[in-house]
XYZ file of C-alpha atoms in Angstrom:
380
model
C 34.078 201.818 167.842
C 31.461 201.567 165.133
C 32.415 200.359 161.658
C 32.627 203.867 160.267
C 34.746 205.001 163.239
C 37.028 202.014 162.753
C 37.304 202.934 159.053
C 38.253 206.526 159.917
C 40.748 205.273 162.524
C 42.471 202.956 160.023
C 42.687 205.697 157.391
C 44.317 208.152 159.795
C 46.598 205.538 161.383
C 47.883 204.466 157.972
C 48.679 208.057 157.039
C 50.408 208.736 160.366
C 52.562 205.598 160.126
C 53.651 206.453 156.579
C 54.458 210.058 157.467
C 56.292 209.130 160.685
C 58.309 206.529 158.787
C 59.267 209.006 156.072
C 60.197 211.781 158.492
C 62.173 209.430 160.718
C 64.154 208.074 157.770
C 65.044 211.616 156.711
C 66.011 212.582 160.252
C 68.131 209.461 160.716
C 69.866 210.135 157.408
C 70.724 213.650 158.563
C 71.875 212.319 161.930
C 73.912 209.601 160.248
C 75.837 212.147 158.203
C 77.070 213.733 161.426
C 78.454 210.359 162.549
C 80.540 209.586 159.468
C 83.657 210.504 161.452
C 83.286 207.168 163.239
C 84.236 205.422 160.018
C 86.491 208.018 158.413
C 88.573 208.881 161.490
C 88.217 205.832 163.710
C 87.936 203.086 161.082
C 84.840 201.519 162.638
C 82.696 198.986 160.827
C 79.460 199.857 159.044
C 77.627 197.729 161.622
C 78.888 199.956 164.451
C 77.907 203.051 162.460
C 74.323 201.893 161.852
C 74.018 200.649 165.438
C 74.871 204.096 166.801
C 72.579 205.855 164.332
C 69.641 203.591 165.209
C 70.128 204.281 168.917
C 69.197 207.884 168.167
C 65.874 206.918 166.582
C 63.711 206.959 169.773
C 64.432 210.633 170.342
C 63.742 211.397 166.671
C 60.438 209.493 166.739
C 59.334 211.334 169.879
C 60.098 214.709 168.309
C 58.339 214.007 165.023
C 55.224 212.138 166.201
C 53.111 215.253 167.020
C 53.942 216.778 163.638
C 53.139 213.497 161.882
C 49.770 213.285 163.637
C 48.842 216.766 162.443
C 49.903 216.137 158.849
C 48.379 212.661 158.739
C 45.096 213.732 160.333
C 44.705 216.756 158.064
C 45.474 214.740 154.944
C 43.188 211.855 155.866
C 40.274 213.952 157.125
C 40.461 216.253 154.112
C 40.431 213.311 151.705
C 37.566 211.408 153.290
C 35.623 214.638 153.811
C 35.914 215.516 150.125
C 34.764 211.970 149.306
C 31.598 212.719 151.323
C 32.345 210.015 153.893
C 32.071 212.533 156.714
C 28.798 213.802 155.254
C 27.410 210.277 155.337
C 28.451 209.970 158.976
C 26.764 213.267 159.770
C 23.612 212.228 157.960
C 23.556 209.027 160.015
C 23.293 211.151 163.142
C 26.846 210.861 164.469
C 27.753 213.512 166.991
C 30.786 215.727 166.755
C 32.503 213.596 169.375
C 31.769 210.369 167.483
C 33.211 211.793 164.265
C 36.318 213.177 165.961
C 36.879 210.278 168.391
C 39.011 208.115 166.007
C 41.503 210.951 165.630
C 41.526 211.724 169.348
C 41.896 208.068 170.278
C 44.900 207.764 168.010
C 46.335 210.987 169.493
C 45.924 209.641 173.053
C 47.606 206.357 172.059
C 50.499 208.281 170.517
C 50.710 210.507 173.618
C 51.016 207.450 175.884
C 53.658 205.943 173.567
C 55.436 209.301 173.428
C 55.470 209.462 177.236
C 56.887 205.943 177.490
C 59.653 206.838 175.032
C 60.449 210.025 176.965
C 60.594 208.321 180.354
C 62.353 205.033 179.598
C 63.316 204.311 175.988
C 65.087 207.579 175.126
C 67.351 207.746 178.229
C 68.383 204.102 177.830
C 69.104 204.508 174.106
C 70.986 207.785 174.595
C 73.202 206.292 177.287
C 73.998 203.269 175.168
C 74.721 205.497 172.171
C 77.143 207.731 174.079
C 78.970 204.710 175.494
C 79.238 203.180 172.016
C 80.543 206.459 170.554
C 83.076 206.819 173.379
C 84.337 203.276 172.886
C 84.612 203.769 169.126
C 86.541 207.008 169.480
C 88.834 205.536 172.131
C 89.753 202.528 169.978
C 93.468 203.148 169.671
C 94.047 200.064 167.558
C 91.722 201.447 164.876
C 93.031 204.997 165.228
C 96.762 204.268 165.213
C 97.411 201.111 163.262
C 97.454 202.195 159.636
C 100.396 200.499 157.946
C 102.364 202.779 155.656
C 100.903 205.976 157.169
C 101.968 208.404 159.881
C 99.115 208.720 162.366
C 98.745 210.949 165.398
C 96.763 210.880 168.619
C 96.421 214.549 169.394
C 99.771 216.345 169.663
C 101.406 213.903 172.044
C 101.901 210.759 169.987
C 102.963 210.012 166.407
C 102.952 206.434 165.173
C 104.234 204.717 162.026
C 104.414 201.083 160.959
C 105.878 200.009 157.627
C 103.575 196.988 157.239
C 101.376 194.534 159.101
C 101.841 190.791 158.625
C 99.594 188.266 160.382
C 98.676 190.821 163.040
C 102.326 191.761 163.691
C 103.593 195.248 162.875
C 106.970 195.609 161.156
C 109.256 198.638 161.122
C 107.663 200.646 163.948
C 108.418 204.281 164.818
C 106.900 206.021 167.866
C 107.391 209.667 168.757
C 106.243 210.423 172.306
C 105.750 214.174 172.895
C 104.112 213.884 176.316
C 106.977 216.013 177.664
C 107.714 218.504 174.851
C 111.031 219.511 176.447
C 112.308 215.923 176.459
C 110.629 214.024 173.603
C 111.238 210.310 173.184
C 111.639 208.477 169.892
C 111.354 204.688 169.790
C 112.331 202.431 166.903
C 111.341 198.758 166.906
C 111.794 195.893 164.493
C 108.291 194.587 165.259
C 105.370 195.212 167.599
C 102.062 193.678 168.657
C 99.046 195.225 170.332
C 98.275 193.396 173.588
C 96.190 193.985 176.694
C 97.900 194.180 180.084
C 95.465 194.236 183.026
C 92.806 195.626 180.717
C 95.020 198.433 179.381
C 96.035 198.697 175.691
C 99.794 198.157 175.362
C 102.249 197.876 172.493
C 104.744 195.054 172.939
C 107.871 196.253 171.095
C 110.620 193.811 170.115
C 114.257 194.749 169.358
C 113.492 198.330 170.335
C 115.764 201.374 170.444
C 114.806 204.395 172.581
C 116.343 207.852 172.045
C 115.778 210.785 174.393
C 117.450 214.072 175.218
C 118.406 214.369 178.888
C 118.369 217.655 180.876
C 121.971 218.286 179.718
C 120.805 218.067 176.120
C 122.773 214.857 175.699
C 121.279 212.085 173.598
C 120.452 209.034 175.665
C 120.122 205.755 173.753
C 118.712 202.564 175.269
C 118.243 199.180 173.637
C 115.585 196.626 174.644
C 114.833 193.090 173.589
C 111.237 193.770 174.601
C 109.609 197.001 175.667
C 106.052 197.563 176.925
C 104.657 200.880 175.705
C 101.467 201.721 177.659
C 98.852 203.516 175.551
C 96.369 204.236 178.340
C 97.363 207.855 178.874
C 96.953 208.550 175.150
C 93.349 207.439 175.028
C 91.120 210.283 173.930
C 89.049 211.889 176.619
C 85.478 212.276 175.399
C 83.108 214.758 176.965
C 80.210 212.629 175.774
C 80.936 210.252 178.658
C 79.298 212.843 180.920
C 75.569 212.165 181.014
C 73.595 215.054 179.618
C 70.008 215.985 180.456
C 68.678 213.921 177.545
C 70.478 210.828 178.913
C 68.965 210.891 182.402
C 65.842 209.187 183.682
C 63.010 211.255 185.142
C 63.909 210.679 188.796
C 67.509 211.687 188.069
C 66.281 214.961 186.564
C 64.048 215.844 189.510
C 66.360 214.657 192.290
C 69.770 216.158 191.583
C 72.867 215.284 193.588
C 73.697 218.687 195.084
C 77.148 217.466 196.109
C 78.078 216.976 192.456
C 79.344 220.282 191.056
C 78.245 219.574 187.481
C 74.760 218.391 188.463
C 74.267 221.273 190.872
C 75.301 223.740 188.170
C 72.871 222.226 185.637
C 69.990 221.653 188.096
C 67.661 224.178 186.429
C 68.335 222.661 183.020
C 67.581 219.174 184.350
C 64.299 220.421 185.846
C 63.294 222.016 182.529
C 64.068 218.744 180.722
C 61.960 216.801 183.240
C 58.913 219.016 182.694
C 59.443 218.881 178.930
C 59.428 215.056 179.069
C 55.999 215.188 180.722
C 54.432 218.000 178.672
C 55.532 217.243 175.104
C 53.233 214.178 174.826
C 50.299 216.600 175.203
C 51.309 218.090 171.846
C 49.934 214.976 170.149
C 46.440 215.889 171.378
C 46.976 219.541 170.445
C 47.965 218.611 166.892
C 44.989 216.240 166.547
C 42.532 218.930 167.685
C 44.068 221.474 165.301
C 43.563 219.035 162.406
C 39.969 218.339 163.480
C 39.090 222.026 163.732
C 40.805 222.760 160.409
C 38.810 220.179 158.441
C 35.656 219.523 160.436
C 35.265 222.838 162.200
C 33.340 224.540 159.405
C 30.820 223.923 156.672
C 31.274 221.263 153.993
C 32.980 222.413 150.793
C 33.950 220.398 147.723
C 36.545 223.052 146.926
C 38.585 222.034 149.941
C 39.560 223.801 153.114
C 42.884 225.339 152.161
C 42.342 228.551 154.111
C 41.416 226.796 157.372
C 44.206 224.265 156.894
C 46.658 227.100 156.281
C 45.668 228.812 159.523
C 45.873 225.506 161.395
C 49.332 224.785 159.969
C 50.573 228.172 161.144
C 49.064 227.569 164.575
C 50.692 224.124 164.787
C 54.104 225.553 163.902
C 53.623 228.353 166.451
C 52.702 225.934 169.247
C 55.746 223.747 168.530
C 58.096 226.741 168.414
C 56.684 228.221 171.620
C 56.989 224.897 173.441
C 60.611 224.438 172.360
C 61.415 228.053 173.283
C 59.837 227.604 176.709
C 61.911 224.508 177.364
C 65.073 226.391 176.459
C 64.202 229.453 178.541
C 63.030 227.362 181.508
C 66.625 226.184 181.895
C 67.425 229.755 182.965
C 64.125 230.596 184.683
C 62.457 227.662 186.524
C 59.206 229.657 186.839
C 58.597 229.003 183.124
C 58.155 225.301 183.831
C 54.551 226.081 184.808
C 54.079 227.747 181.425
C 55.273 224.530 179.737
C 52.159 222.909 181.202
C 49.872 225.891 180.642
C 50.424 226.258 176.887
C 49.301 222.776 175.705
C 46.509 222.544 178.299
C 45.067 225.953 177.359
C 45.269 225.175 173.640
C 43.513 221.829 174.192
C 40.762 223.524 176.221
C 40.312 226.316 173.655
C 40.154 224.002 170.634
C 37.765 221.647 172.424
C 35.448 224.551 173.200
C 35.627 225.811 169.590
C 34.827 222.412 168.078
C 32.518 220.743 170.575
C 30.811 223.959 171.662
C 28.953 224.300 168.344
C 26.552 221.510 169.188
C 26.403 217.883 170.210
C 25.099 216.567 166.870
C 26.261 217.802 163.491
C 23.945 215.444 161.634
C 20.762 217.186 162.738
C 19.499 220.154 160.795
C 17.472 222.929 162.416
C 13.691 222.782 161.841
C 11.953 225.324 159.634
C 11.062 228.717 160.982
C 7.743 227.446 162.297
C 9.608 225.028 164.496
C 7.473 222.028 163.360
C 8.226 219.539 160.601
C 5.132 218.397 158.647
C 4.758 215.900 155.840
C 3.788 216.767 152.265
C 0.374 215.015 152.641
C -0.417 217.017 155.755
C 0.487 220.226 153.910
C -1.871 219.354 151.015
C -4.672 218.531 153.434
């Protein structure tokens, strides 16, 4: 790149980085608010909360990068154009391609990064996030052990402990409603949470078990020690099932037809696969829209609000259409071809509109006679 192209590239890159950073922070804040139940309901640490929120950032970055390129390119090009920097470049004889190449190079770099995120980073982060959420929500120690409070795990288990001293629970009450016709109540002087063959278990000491038998007679049993297995009370979490956004590209294209769930969602997986490959093209679309909006017409010190307004509407329309196509392609696989057609046709159309006006925007047409003569020759 020439010095002026490098200057334009740095200006646009700086704007894009700032805008992406701002949008990502806002998106992560909104996403984080939806995860507050991890702390409020499951008593997880702030570190776990932020870890899970940050695992969602690759998907957020991928979604917002095309929009950030459009906003950053429009803002930067409009500012440097109004400062006459583009005019200087034109006067120096730079072609339309040379003026637009810094923006397009940045868009191609972002498209390659976007593709890498779609193919490898996002699936890995999404899988890790779902596993972390499942583990946090299945943490029975955090969910049940709240000294001085009655806590429940669904409708099957109620737990109470008077206090906790040095990791030992005192004054424990357990109401097991697994069988609603014959509920079991257990009282224990103390209890400790232990792991038996990898399963969470409450070790109850000096325990008393009360249960109604089929004859509606109260059966009372006393134990010096009693092992109460908590495995069957662990919450089942649907998030353990890998969704389309959690799968790698080859898993989306090559579906296990013997798996009922995968076979049922095969069209949705195929739509997600094509979306992973086509959405990076939106970075180039957004860059071309910004170029046409600012550089596609005559110079004006008053700004280009009308052209920018039209370009903004077009950018929003392209993004909405692409998202709608991805959603509809899950029901109609034939629309996967349209997912490719829309960005490619828009890129071709915008390229023809901008580059078709001439190879060099710095050259002015000669006078009507077609020959340029000097002042001395005119006097002679």
